[in-house]
Each structure stands twice: as structure tokens, then as C-alpha cells.
Amino acid sequence: MPGPRRQLVLTVDWSGRGDHRRVQDAVDAAPANSSAGSVVIRIKPGVYREKVVVDKPGVTLVGTSASSTVITWNESWVAADSPTVSVLAPDFIAKRLTFQNTFGTSGPAVAMRVAGDRAAFYGCRFVSFQDTLLDDTGRHYYRGCYIEGGTDFVFGNARALFDKCHLHSTSLVGGAFTAQKRSAESENTGFSYVGCKLTGVGKGTSILGRPWGPYSRVVFALSYMSSTVRPEGWDDWSNPAKQRTEFYGQRAVPVLRRRVQD
């Protein structure tokens, strides 16, 4: 019988008191294939200004806290390697980290691209403005995460469950929480949000989603929605024909209000 898989543990510390100063250097030191074992990369508090590409299976990134451990870059979306962090291999896990793109509001800028199968994020933060989180392909799970942006800030064509996450819109007008890209009825993809919270900086400034693909599919279940969400909820991206094929649903958590007597 095969023995237990080996696990390599590496420490990243920008100050030099670890195995590596850069996150990418630690990823490069990981085994090249899953049969060789997995790697846990512990990242000490700090701001790591670098782009990271995870192209090896079985990599786990662990921060001390999302508020103190930040991977950041400043680049608009111009190519596949533009995101701050790109996950291209399967069996990836991230815990207690912030993934940030500081490009600003003038165009798409991806903080995280997830294109590997079986990825999971726990207590992480994703921060940009347009196209913050590219949930591209594969099956993904997000629990207790914070996602901030203004326009289409969760987008892509993966199959993802967002569990007790907080989505915060920074758009003052014309914002959209999601842009899901399912392009055919046969595709088993879509975004599911359960027990989540949706907030924002303005009132009635953002829609829940719009169809990047004609069969776009997004569901919000038992989630709190603040007044940031526009009353109509969804948009067809100026293409009424997509209303026949897209699937959108929401069930908000009822909010009990105490009646104030004059």
C-alpha cells in the first residue's frame, strides 16, 4: 500500500527570517506534481508587492490574518498574466489572506484569477474595483470571505459556492455585483451565494448581476441585501433575448424593523 503523502512546510517572511522573502519563490519550491506531496506556505504579516502564479497542485497559502497579510499589485487587465494572483493548478487552498489590485477605477483590474479545479478560500479578502475576482473555471468554495469592487466584481464561468461571504460595492452609479459567463445550457456552472451579506457605499447603485454569457446563472439564497441593491435586482445587459435563457434568483433574509412611535 502507498505510504502517506509528504507535506512540505515553507515560511515566507519579507524581513528575511523565513525560508523565502517572496511568495512566488515559495511556490516555485513546491513539488511539481501531486504524487510528490503537497506544500503549505505560511506567510508572515506584511505587504507583499508581487504577482503570484500557482501552477503546481496541492498548494496551500496561509496568512496570519487577512488584515495584516496582503499580496498586492497594480496592473490593469491586459493579458492572462495580469492578475495579482493566478491559480492555475488543482487542489489549492488559501486562508486569512488579502488579494489586492490597486489599479483604480479606470478599467478592469483582477486581484485573483481562479482557473484550477477544487480550490477553497477561508477568511480571505479580495479587493479591487472592476473585475476583482475572476472565478474562471473549475469548482470553487469560498467561506467567510470579503469581496470588494464596483463593476462585475465577481465574474467568470466557474462553479462556485459562496458561503457566508460579504460582498461590498464601492460603485456610486451603475455597479454590478456579478457577471457570470455560462454560455450553454449544458454547462454545469454558476454562482451560488448562501447566507451572504451585500452592502455598498450608496443607495440603489448596484444590481445583483448581469449576463456575461447568454445562459448566465446566479442565485442568492437567505442573504441580507442592503439598500445598495437596486429594486429591480438584475439587468439583461441591454439584450432582452438573454432573459429567455439566463437564470437568476434571490431570497433575501427578512429584516425585522421596530416601529417607532411619534
PDB file of C-alpha atoms in Angstrom:
ATOM      1  CA  MET A   1       0.000   0.000   0.000  1.00  0.00           C
ATOM      2  CA  PRO A   2       1.252   3.517  -0.713  1.00  0.00           C
ATOM      3  CA  GLY A   3       2.529   5.437   2.273  1.00  0.00           C
ATOM      4  CA  PRO A   4       1.175   8.811   3.455  1.00  0.00           C
ATOM      5  CA  ARG A   5       1.749  11.769   1.193  1.00  0.00           C
ATOM      6  CA  ARG A   6       4.599  14.011   2.211  1.00  0.00           C
ATOM      7  CA  GLN A   7       3.926  17.604   3.146  1.00  0.00           C
ATOM      8  CA  LEU A   8       6.457  20.364   2.780  1.00  0.00           C
ATOM      9  CA  VAL A   9       6.061  23.423   5.026  1.00  0.00           C
ATOM     10  CA  LEU A  10       7.708  26.689   3.965  1.00  0.00           C
ATOM     11  CA  THR A  11       7.709  30.116   5.589  1.00  0.00           C
ATOM     12  CA  VAL A  12       7.634  33.398   3.681  1.00  0.00           C
ATOM     13  CA  ASP A  13       8.815  36.486   5.549  1.00  0.00           C
ATOM     14  CA  TRP A  14       9.602  39.736   3.757  1.00  0.00           C
ATOM     15  CA  SER A  15      12.133  40.588   6.503  1.00  0.00           C
ATOM     16  CA  GLY A  16      14.286  37.571   5.703  1.00  0.00           C
ATOM     17  CA  ARG A  17      13.501  35.488   8.790  1.00  0.00           C
ATOM     18  CA  GLY A  18      11.885  32.689   6.801  1.00  0.00           C
ATOM     19  CA  ASP A  19      12.664  30.261   4.006  1.00  0.00           C
ATOM     20  CA  HIS A  20      11.807  32.853   1.351  1.00  0.00           C
ATOM     21  CA  ARG A  21      11.170  36.577   1.110  1.00  0.00           C
ATOM     22  CA  ARG A  22       8.695  36.308  -1.785  1.00  0.00           C
ATOM     23  CA  VAL A  23       5.546  34.222  -2.100  1.00  0.00           C
ATOM     24  CA  GLN A  24       6.384  33.268  -5.689  1.00  0.00           C
ATOM     25  CA  ASP A  25       9.749  31.859  -4.624  1.00  0.00           C
ATOM     26  CA  ALA A  26       7.980  29.561  -2.163  1.00  0.00           C
ATOM     27  CA  VAL A  27       5.510  28.426  -4.834  1.00  0.00           C
ATOM     28  CA  ASP A  28       8.435  27.697  -7.147  1.00  0.00           C
ATOM     29  CA  ALA A  29       9.900  25.440  -4.439  1.00  0.00           C
ATOM     30  CA  ALA A  30       6.719  23.326  -4.261  1.00  0.00           C
ATOM     31  CA  PRO A  31       6.639  19.794  -5.737  1.00  0.00           C
ATOM     32  CA  ALA A  32       5.930  19.762  -9.456  1.00  0.00           C
ATOM     33  CA  ASN A  33       3.206  17.092  -9.242  1.00  0.00           C
ATOM     34  CA  SER A  34       0.683  15.843  -6.714  1.00  0.00           C
ATOM     35  CA  SER A  35       2.328  12.405  -6.305  1.00  0.00           C
ATOM     36  CA  ALA A  36       5.369  14.118  -4.785  1.00  0.00           C
ATOM     37  CA  GLY A  37       3.285  15.622  -1.980  1.00  0.00           C
ATOM     38  CA  SER A  38       1.795  18.984  -1.121  1.00  0.00           C
ATOM     39  CA  VAL A  39       3.175  22.232   0.275  1.00  0.00           C
ATOM     40  CA  VAL A  40       1.891  24.563   2.979  1.00  0.00           C
ATOM     41  CA  ILE A  41       3.252  28.085   2.620  1.00  0.00           C
ATOM     42  CA  ARG A  42       2.932  30.134   5.807  1.00  0.00           C
ATOM     43  CA  ILE A  43       3.109  33.844   5.050  1.00  0.00           C
ATOM     44  CA  LYS A  44       4.160  36.173   7.841  1.00  0.00           C
ATOM     45  CA  PRO A  45       2.407  39.555   8.237  1.00  0.00           C
ATOM     46  CA  GLY A  46       3.421  42.133   5.677  1.00  0.00           C
ATOM     47  CA  VAL A  47       2.601  43.678   2.334  1.00  0.00           C
ATOM     48  CA  TYR A  48       3.979  41.534  -0.480  1.00  0.00           C
ATOM     49  CA  ARG A  49       4.141  43.577  -3.693  1.00  0.00           C
ATOM     50  CA  GLU A  50       4.383  40.887  -6.322  1.00  0.00           C
ATOM     51  CA  LYS A  51       2.445  38.884  -8.849  1.00  0.00           C
ATOM     52  CA  VAL A  52       1.985  35.228  -7.940  1.00  0.00           C
ATOM     53  CA  VAL A  53       1.188  32.316 -10.260  1.00  0.00           C
ATOM     54  CA  VAL A  54       0.283  28.998  -8.635  1.00  0.00           C
ATOM     55  CA  ASP A  55       0.842  26.410 -11.358  1.00  0.00           C
ATOM     56  CA  LYS A  56       1.501  23.383  -9.136  1.00  0.00           C
ATOM     57  CA  PRO A  57      -1.152  21.183  -7.453  1.00  0.00           C
ATOM     58  CA  GLY A  58      -1.673  20.878  -3.728  1.00  0.00           C
ATOM     59  CA  VAL A  59      -0.504  24.341  -2.686  1.00  0.00           C
ATOM     60  CA  THR A  60      -1.905  25.946   0.487  1.00  0.00           C
ATOM     61  CA  LEU A  61      -1.253  29.607   1.322  1.00  0.00           C
ATOM     62  CA  VAL A  62      -1.833  30.546   4.971  1.00  0.00           C
ATOM     63  CA  GLY A  63      -1.681  34.095   6.313  1.00  0.00           C
ATOM     64  CA  THR A  64      -1.682  35.275   9.900  1.00  0.00           C
ATOM     65  CA  SER A  65      -4.763  37.437   9.303  1.00  0.00           C
ATOM     66  CA  ALA A  66      -6.313  38.934   6.190  1.00  0.00           C
ATOM     67  CA  SER A  67      -5.867  42.432   7.586  1.00  0.00           C
ATOM     68  CA  SER A  68      -2.141  42.003   8.161  1.00  0.00           C
ATOM     69  CA  THR A  69      -1.067  39.705   5.311  1.00  0.00           C
ATOM     70  CA  VAL A  70      -1.549  41.279   1.883  1.00  0.00           C
ATOM     71  CA  ILE A  71      -0.474  40.255  -1.618  1.00  0.00           C
ATOM     72  CA  THR A  72      -0.868  43.286  -3.858  1.00  0.00           C
ATOM     73  CA  TRP A  73      -0.097  44.512  -7.352  1.00  0.00           C
ATOM     74  CA  ASN A  74      -1.103  47.403  -9.609  1.00  0.00           C
ATOM     75  CA  GLU A  75      -1.980  46.391 -13.169  1.00  0.00           C
ATOM     76  CA  SER A  76      -4.946  46.637 -15.493  1.00  0.00           C
ATOM     77  CA  TRP A  77      -6.403  43.560 -17.166  1.00  0.00           C
ATOM     78  CA  VAL A  78      -4.490  43.354 -20.455  1.00  0.00           C
ATOM     79  CA  ALA A  79      -3.363  39.709 -20.568  1.00  0.00           C
ATOM     80  CA  ALA A  80      -3.785  36.351 -18.862  1.00  0.00           C
ATOM     81  CA  ASP A  81      -0.894  37.107 -16.511  1.00  0.00           C
ATOM     82  CA  SER A  82      -2.280  40.493 -15.391  1.00  0.00           C
ATOM     83  CA  PRO A  83      -3.990  39.394 -12.123  1.00  0.00           C
ATOM     84  CA  THR A  84      -2.217  39.887  -8.826  1.00  0.00           C
ATOM     85  CA  VAL A  85      -2.602  36.166  -8.106  1.00  0.00           C
ATOM     86  CA  SER A  86      -3.458  33.424 -10.618  1.00  0.00           C
ATOM     87  CA  VAL A  87      -4.365  29.903  -9.508  1.00  0.00           C
ATOM     88  CA  LEU A  88      -3.942  27.532 -12.453  1.00  0.00           C
ATOM     89  CA  ALA A  89      -3.496  24.152 -10.719  1.00  0.00           C
ATOM     90  CA  PRO A  90      -5.949  21.959  -8.760  1.00  0.00           C
ATOM     91  CA  ASP A  91      -6.323  21.437  -5.008  1.00  0.00           C
ATOM     92  CA  PHE A  92      -5.452  24.968  -3.941  1.00  0.00           C
ATOM     93  CA  ILE A  93      -6.345  26.404  -0.516  1.00  0.00           C
ATOM     94  CA  ALA A  94      -5.938  29.945   0.829  1.00  0.00           C
ATOM     95  CA  LYS A  95      -6.605  31.100   4.385  1.00  0.00           C
ATOM     96  CA  ARG A  96      -6.557  34.533   6.030  1.00  0.00           C
ATOM     97  CA  LEU A  97      -5.024  36.496   3.151  1.00  0.00           C
ATOM     98  CA  THR A  98      -5.854  39.670   1.236  1.00  0.00           C
ATOM     99  CA  PHE A  99      -5.510  39.642  -2.547  1.00  0.00           C
ATOM    100  CA  GLN A 100      -5.477  43.191  -3.889  1.00  0.00           C
ATOM    101  CA  ASN A 101      -5.137  45.113  -7.137  1.00  0.00           C
ATOM    102  CA  THR A 102      -4.665  48.855  -6.652  1.00  0.00           C
ATOM    103  CA  PHE A 103      -5.053  49.898 -10.309  1.00  0.00           C
ATOM    104  CA  GLY A 104      -8.126  52.009  -9.527  1.00  0.00           C
ATOM    105  CA  THR A 105     -11.442  52.742 -11.232  1.00  0.00           C
ATOM    106  CA  SER A 106     -10.377  53.408 -14.827  1.00  0.00           C
ATOM    107  CA  GLY A 107     -10.650  49.825 -16.087  1.00  0.00           C
ATOM    108  CA  PRO A 108     -10.623  46.101 -15.287  1.00  0.00           C
ATOM    109  CA  ALA A 109      -8.036  45.032 -12.717  1.00  0.00           C
ATOM    110  CA  VAL A 110      -8.161  41.465 -11.401  1.00  0.00           C
ATOM    111  CA  ALA A 111      -6.967  40.737  -7.871  1.00  0.00           C
ATOM    112  CA  MET A 112      -7.475  36.962  -8.127  1.00  0.00           C
ATOM    113  CA  ARG A 113      -7.997  34.560 -11.033  1.00  0.00           C
ATOM    114  CA  VAL A 114      -9.072  31.035 -10.105  1.00  0.00           C
ATOM    115  CA  ALA A 115      -8.689  28.622 -13.033  1.00  0.00           C
ATOM    116  CA  GLY A 116      -7.796  25.411 -11.218  1.00  0.00           C
ATOM    117  CA  ASP A 117     -10.252  22.756 -10.074  1.00  0.00           C
ATOM    118  CA  ARG A 118     -11.045  22.174  -6.376  1.00  0.00           C
ATOM    119  CA  ALA A 119      -9.984  25.500  -4.892  1.00  0.00           C
ATOM    120  CA  ALA A 120     -11.109  26.737  -1.466  1.00  0.00           C
ATOM    121  CA  PHE A 121     -10.761  30.092   0.298  1.00  0.00           C
ATOM    122  CA  TYR A 122     -11.347  30.694   4.014  1.00  0.00           C
ATOM    123  CA  GLY A 123     -11.465  34.134   5.606  1.00  0.00           C
ATOM    124  CA  CYS A 124      -9.814  35.835   2.643  1.00  0.00           C
ATOM    125  CA  ARG A 125     -10.287  39.352   1.240  1.00  0.00           C
ATOM    126  CA  PHE A 126     -10.407  40.263  -2.466  1.00  0.00           C
ATOM    127  CA  VAL A 127     -10.090  43.977  -3.189  1.00  0.00           C
ATOM    128  CA  SER A 128     -10.156  45.935  -6.457  1.00  0.00           C
ATOM    129  CA  PHE A 129     -12.811  47.905  -8.380  1.00  0.00           C
ATOM    130  CA  GLN A 130     -13.696  46.410 -11.769  1.00  0.00           C
ATOM    131  CA  ASP A 131     -13.441  42.616 -12.176  1.00  0.00           C
ATOM    132  CA  THR A 132     -11.982  41.968  -8.719  1.00  0.00           C
ATOM    133  CA  LEU A 133     -12.423  38.182  -8.616  1.00  0.00           C
ATOM    134  CA  LEU A 134     -12.228  36.177 -11.834  1.00  0.00           C
ATOM    135  CA  ASP A 135     -13.853  32.892 -10.843  1.00  0.00           C
ATOM    136  CA  ASP A 136     -12.793  31.464 -14.158  1.00  0.00           C
ATOM    137  CA  THR A 137     -13.081  27.674 -14.452  1.00  0.00           C
ATOM    138  CA  GLY A 138     -13.373  24.698 -12.108  1.00  0.00           C
ATOM    139  CA  ARG A 139     -15.168  24.033  -8.807  1.00  0.00           C
ATOM    140  CA  HIS A 140     -14.554  26.507  -6.003  1.00  0.00           C
ATOM    141  CA  TYR A 141     -15.636  27.190  -2.426  1.00  0.00           C
ATOM    142  CA  TYR A 142     -15.459  30.482  -0.521  1.00  0.00           C
ATOM    143  CA  ARG A 143     -16.309  30.685   3.178  1.00  0.00           C
ATOM    144  CA  GLY A 144     -16.350  33.816   5.307  1.00  0.00           C
ATOM    145  CA  CYS A 145     -14.645  35.879   2.619  1.00  0.00           C
ATOM    146  CA  TYR A 146     -14.889  39.602   1.858  1.00  0.00           C
ATOM    147  CA  ILE A 147     -15.099  40.720  -1.786  1.00  0.00           C
ATOM    148  CA  GLU A 148     -14.993  44.406  -2.715  1.00  0.00           C
ATOM    149  CA  GLY A 149     -15.479  46.139  -6.045  1.00  0.00           C
ATOM    150  CA  GLY A 150     -17.748  48.283  -8.141  1.00  0.00           C
ATOM    151  CA  THR A 151     -18.321  46.702 -11.555  1.00  0.00           C
ATOM    152  CA  ASP A 152     -18.784  42.968 -12.270  1.00  0.00           C
ATOM    153  CA  PHE A 153     -16.546  42.286  -9.325  1.00  0.00           C
ATOM    154  CA  VAL A 154     -17.263  38.557  -9.244  1.00  0.00           C
ATOM    155  CA  PHE A 155     -17.183  37.238 -12.806  1.00  0.00           C
ATOM    156  CA  GLY A 156     -16.262  34.181 -14.857  1.00  0.00           C
ATOM    157  CA  ASN A 157     -17.659  30.754 -15.712  1.00  0.00           C
ATOM    158  CA  ALA A 158     -16.714  28.531 -12.791  1.00  0.00           C
ATOM    159  CA  ARG A 159     -19.000  26.566 -10.486  1.00  0.00           C
ATOM    160  CA  ALA A 160     -18.718  28.311  -7.136  1.00  0.00           C
ATOM    161  CA  LEU A 161     -20.371  28.325  -3.721  1.00  0.00           C
ATOM    162  CA  PHE A 162     -20.011  31.464  -1.608  1.00  0.00           C
ATOM    163  CA  ASP A 163     -20.825  30.565   1.986  1.00  0.00           C
ATOM    164  CA  LYS A 164     -21.414  33.372   4.493  1.00  0.00           C
ATOM    165  CA  CYS A 165     -19.392  35.871   2.465  1.00  0.00           C
ATOM    166  CA  HIS A 166     -19.596  39.673   2.459  1.00  0.00           C
ATOM    167  CA  LEU A 167     -19.823  41.478  -0.892  1.00  0.00           C
ATOM    168  CA  HIS A 168     -19.292  45.235  -0.724  1.00  0.00           C
ATOM    169  CA  SER A 169     -19.971  47.556  -3.668  1.00  0.00           C
ATOM    170  CA  THR A 170     -17.927  50.737  -3.971  1.00  0.00           C
ATOM    171  CA  SER A 171     -19.816  51.917  -7.054  1.00  0.00           C
ATOM    172  CA  LEU A 172     -21.615  55.258  -6.873  1.00  0.00           C
ATOM    173  CA  VAL A 173     -23.654  54.517 -10.002  1.00  0.00           C
ATOM    174  CA  GLY A 174     -24.132  51.623 -12.430  1.00  0.00           C
ATOM    175  CA  GLY A 175     -22.489  48.945 -10.297  1.00  0.00           C
ATOM    176  CA  ALA A 176     -22.906  45.177 -10.627  1.00  0.00           C
ATOM    177  CA  PHE A 177     -22.038  42.504  -8.076  1.00  0.00           C
ATOM    178  CA  THR A 178     -21.728  39.649 -10.603  1.00  0.00           C
ATOM    179  CA  ALA A 179     -21.242  38.878 -14.300  1.00  0.00           C
ATOM    180  CA  GLN A 180     -21.479  35.128 -14.789  1.00  0.00           C
ATOM    181  CA  LYS A 181     -20.465  33.731 -18.209  1.00  0.00           C
ATOM    182  CA  ARG A 182     -22.278  30.409 -18.669  1.00  0.00           C
ATOM    183  CA  SER A 183     -22.556  30.157 -22.454  1.00  0.00           C
ATOM    184  CA  ALA A 184     -24.570  26.944 -22.994  1.00  0.00           C
ATOM    185  CA  GLU A 185     -27.375  25.108 -21.236  1.00  0.00           C
ATOM    186  CA  SER A 186     -25.182  22.011 -20.980  1.00  0.00           C
ATOM    187  CA  GLU A 187     -22.559  23.777 -18.860  1.00  0.00           C
ATOM    188  CA  ASN A 188     -22.776  22.890 -15.163  1.00  0.00           C
ATOM    189  CA  THR A 189     -21.546  26.264 -13.949  1.00  0.00           C
ATOM    190  CA  GLY A 190     -22.902  29.171 -11.948  1.00  0.00           C
ATOM    191  CA  PHE A 191     -22.519  31.171  -8.740  1.00  0.00           C
ATOM    192  CA  SER A 192     -24.424  30.284  -5.559  1.00  0.00           C
ATOM    193  CA  TYR A 193     -24.461  32.635  -2.559  1.00  0.00           C
ATOM    194  CA  VAL A 194     -25.829  31.263   0.719  1.00  0.00           C
ATOM    195  CA  GLY A 195     -26.106  33.245   3.941  1.00  0.00           C
ATOM    196  CA  CYS A 196     -24.182  36.158   2.472  1.00  0.00           C
ATOM    197  CA  LYS A 197     -24.296  39.923   3.066  1.00  0.00           C
ATOM    198  CA  LEU A 198     -24.446  42.580   0.333  1.00  0.00           C
ATOM    199  CA  THR A 199     -23.581  46.160   1.244  1.00  0.00           C
ATOM    200  CA  GLY A 200     -22.330  49.283  -0.520  1.00  0.00           C
ATOM    201  CA  VAL A 201     -21.489  52.952  -0.362  1.00  0.00           C
ATOM    202  CA  GLY A 202     -24.682  54.237  -1.965  1.00  0.00           C
ATOM    203  CA  LYS A 203     -28.418  53.588  -2.166  1.00  0.00           C
ATOM    204  CA  GLY A 204     -29.786  51.864  -5.245  1.00  0.00           C
ATOM    205  CA  THR A 205     -26.438  51.966  -7.011  1.00  0.00           C
ATOM    206  CA  SER A 206     -25.815  48.306  -7.890  1.00  0.00           C
ATOM    207  CA  ILE A 207     -27.590  45.369  -9.495  1.00  0.00           C
ATOM    208  CA  LEU A 208     -27.142  41.793  -8.331  1.00  0.00           C
ATOM    209  CA  GLY A 209     -25.840  40.679 -11.701  1.00  0.00           C
ATOM    210  CA  ARG A 210     -25.905  40.824 -15.465  1.00  0.00           C
ATOM    211  CA  PRO A 211     -25.381  38.092 -18.077  1.00  0.00           C
ATOM    212  CA  TRP A 212     -21.862  37.995 -19.448  1.00  0.00           C
ATOM    213  CA  GLY A 213     -22.964  34.767 -21.161  1.00  0.00           C
ATOM    214  CA  PRO A 214     -26.446  34.012 -22.548  1.00  0.00           C
ATOM    215  CA  TYR A 215     -27.072  31.214 -20.026  1.00  0.00           C
ATOM    216  CA  SER A 216     -25.726  33.139 -17.049  1.00  0.00           C
ATOM    217  CA  ARG A 217     -26.781  31.543 -13.743  1.00  0.00           C
ATOM    218  CA  VAL A 218     -26.596  33.164 -10.282  1.00  0.00           C
ATOM    219  CA  VAL A 219     -28.605  32.514  -7.105  1.00  0.00           C
ATOM    220  CA  PHE A 220     -28.602  34.388  -3.790  1.00  0.00           C
ATOM    221  CA  ALA A 221     -30.223  32.348  -1.005  1.00  0.00           C
ATOM    222  CA  LEU A 222     -31.045  33.562   2.510  1.00  0.00           C
ATOM    223  CA  SER A 223     -28.779  36.573   2.096  1.00  0.00           C
ATOM    224  CA  TYR A 224     -29.016  40.079   3.536  1.00  0.00           C
ATOM    225  CA  MET A 225     -29.256  42.796   0.907  1.00  0.00           C
ATOM    226  CA  SER A 226     -28.829  46.422   1.891  1.00  0.00           C
ATOM    227  CA  SER A 227     -30.406  49.394   0.102  1.00  0.00           C
ATOM    228  CA  THR A 228     -27.367  49.436  -2.208  1.00  0.00           C
ATOM    229  CA  VAL A 229     -29.121  46.787  -4.316  1.00  0.00           C
ATOM    230  CA  ARG A 230     -31.373  48.370  -6.916  1.00  0.00           C
ATOM    231  CA  PRO A 231     -35.052  47.394  -6.600  1.00  0.00           C
ATOM    232  CA  GLU A 232     -35.133  45.633  -9.992  1.00  0.00           C
ATOM    233  CA  GLY A 233     -32.337  43.345  -8.834  1.00  0.00           C
ATOM    234  CA  TRP A 234     -30.970  42.205 -12.185  1.00  0.00           C
ATOM    235  CA  ASP A 235     -30.149  43.513 -15.671  1.00  0.00           C
ATOM    236  CA  ASP A 236     -30.129  41.864 -19.125  1.00  0.00           C
ATOM    237  CA  TRP A 237     -27.107  43.876 -20.337  1.00  0.00           C
ATOM    238  CA  SER A 238     -29.280  45.596 -22.969  1.00  0.00           C
ATOM    239  CA  ASN A 239     -30.118  42.269 -24.594  1.00  0.00           C
ATOM    240  CA  PRO A 240     -33.720  41.203 -23.819  1.00  0.00           C
ATOM    241  CA  ALA A 241     -33.174  37.883 -25.620  1.00  0.00           C
ATOM    242  CA  LYS A 242     -30.982  36.737 -22.730  1.00  0.00           C
ATOM    243  CA  GLN A 243     -34.000  36.886 -20.424  1.00  0.00           C
ATOM    244  CA  ARG A 244     -35.212  33.651 -22.054  1.00  0.00           C
ATOM    245  CA  THR A 245     -32.060  31.695 -21.189  1.00  0.00           C
ATOM    246  CA  GLU A 246     -30.443  33.246 -18.113  1.00  0.00           C
ATOM    247  CA  PHE A 247     -31.371  32.010 -14.620  1.00  0.00           C
ATOM    248  CA  TYR A 248     -31.336  34.452 -11.736  1.00  0.00           C
ATOM    249  CA  GLY A 249     -32.898  34.051  -8.320  1.00  0.00           C
ATOM    250  CA  GLN A 250     -32.769  35.625  -4.910  1.00  0.00           C
ATOM    251  CA  ARG A 251     -34.267  35.128  -1.485  1.00  0.00           C
ATOM    252  CA  ALA A 252     -33.300  37.801   0.960  1.00  0.00           C
ATOM    253  CA  VAL A 253     -33.218  37.378   4.701  1.00  0.00           C
ATOM    254  CA  PRO A 254     -36.211  39.178   6.228  1.00  0.00           C
ATOM    255  CA  VAL A 255     -35.229  42.137   8.367  1.00  0.00           C
ATOM    256  CA  LEU A 256     -37.444  42.846  11.382  1.00  0.00           C
ATOM    257  CA  ARG A 257     -37.966  46.565  11.966  1.00  0.00           C
ATOM    258  CA  ARG A 258     -39.217  48.023  15.214  1.00  0.00           C
ATOM    259  CA  ARG A 259     -41.982  50.531  14.690  1.00  0.00           C
ATOM    260  CA  VAL A 260     -41.085  53.927  16.062  1.00  0.00           C
ATOM    261  CA  GLN A 261     -43.940  55.881  17.591  1.00  0.00           C
ATOM    262  CA  ASP A 262     -44.105  59.640  17.064  1.00  0.00           C
TER     263      ASP A 262
END
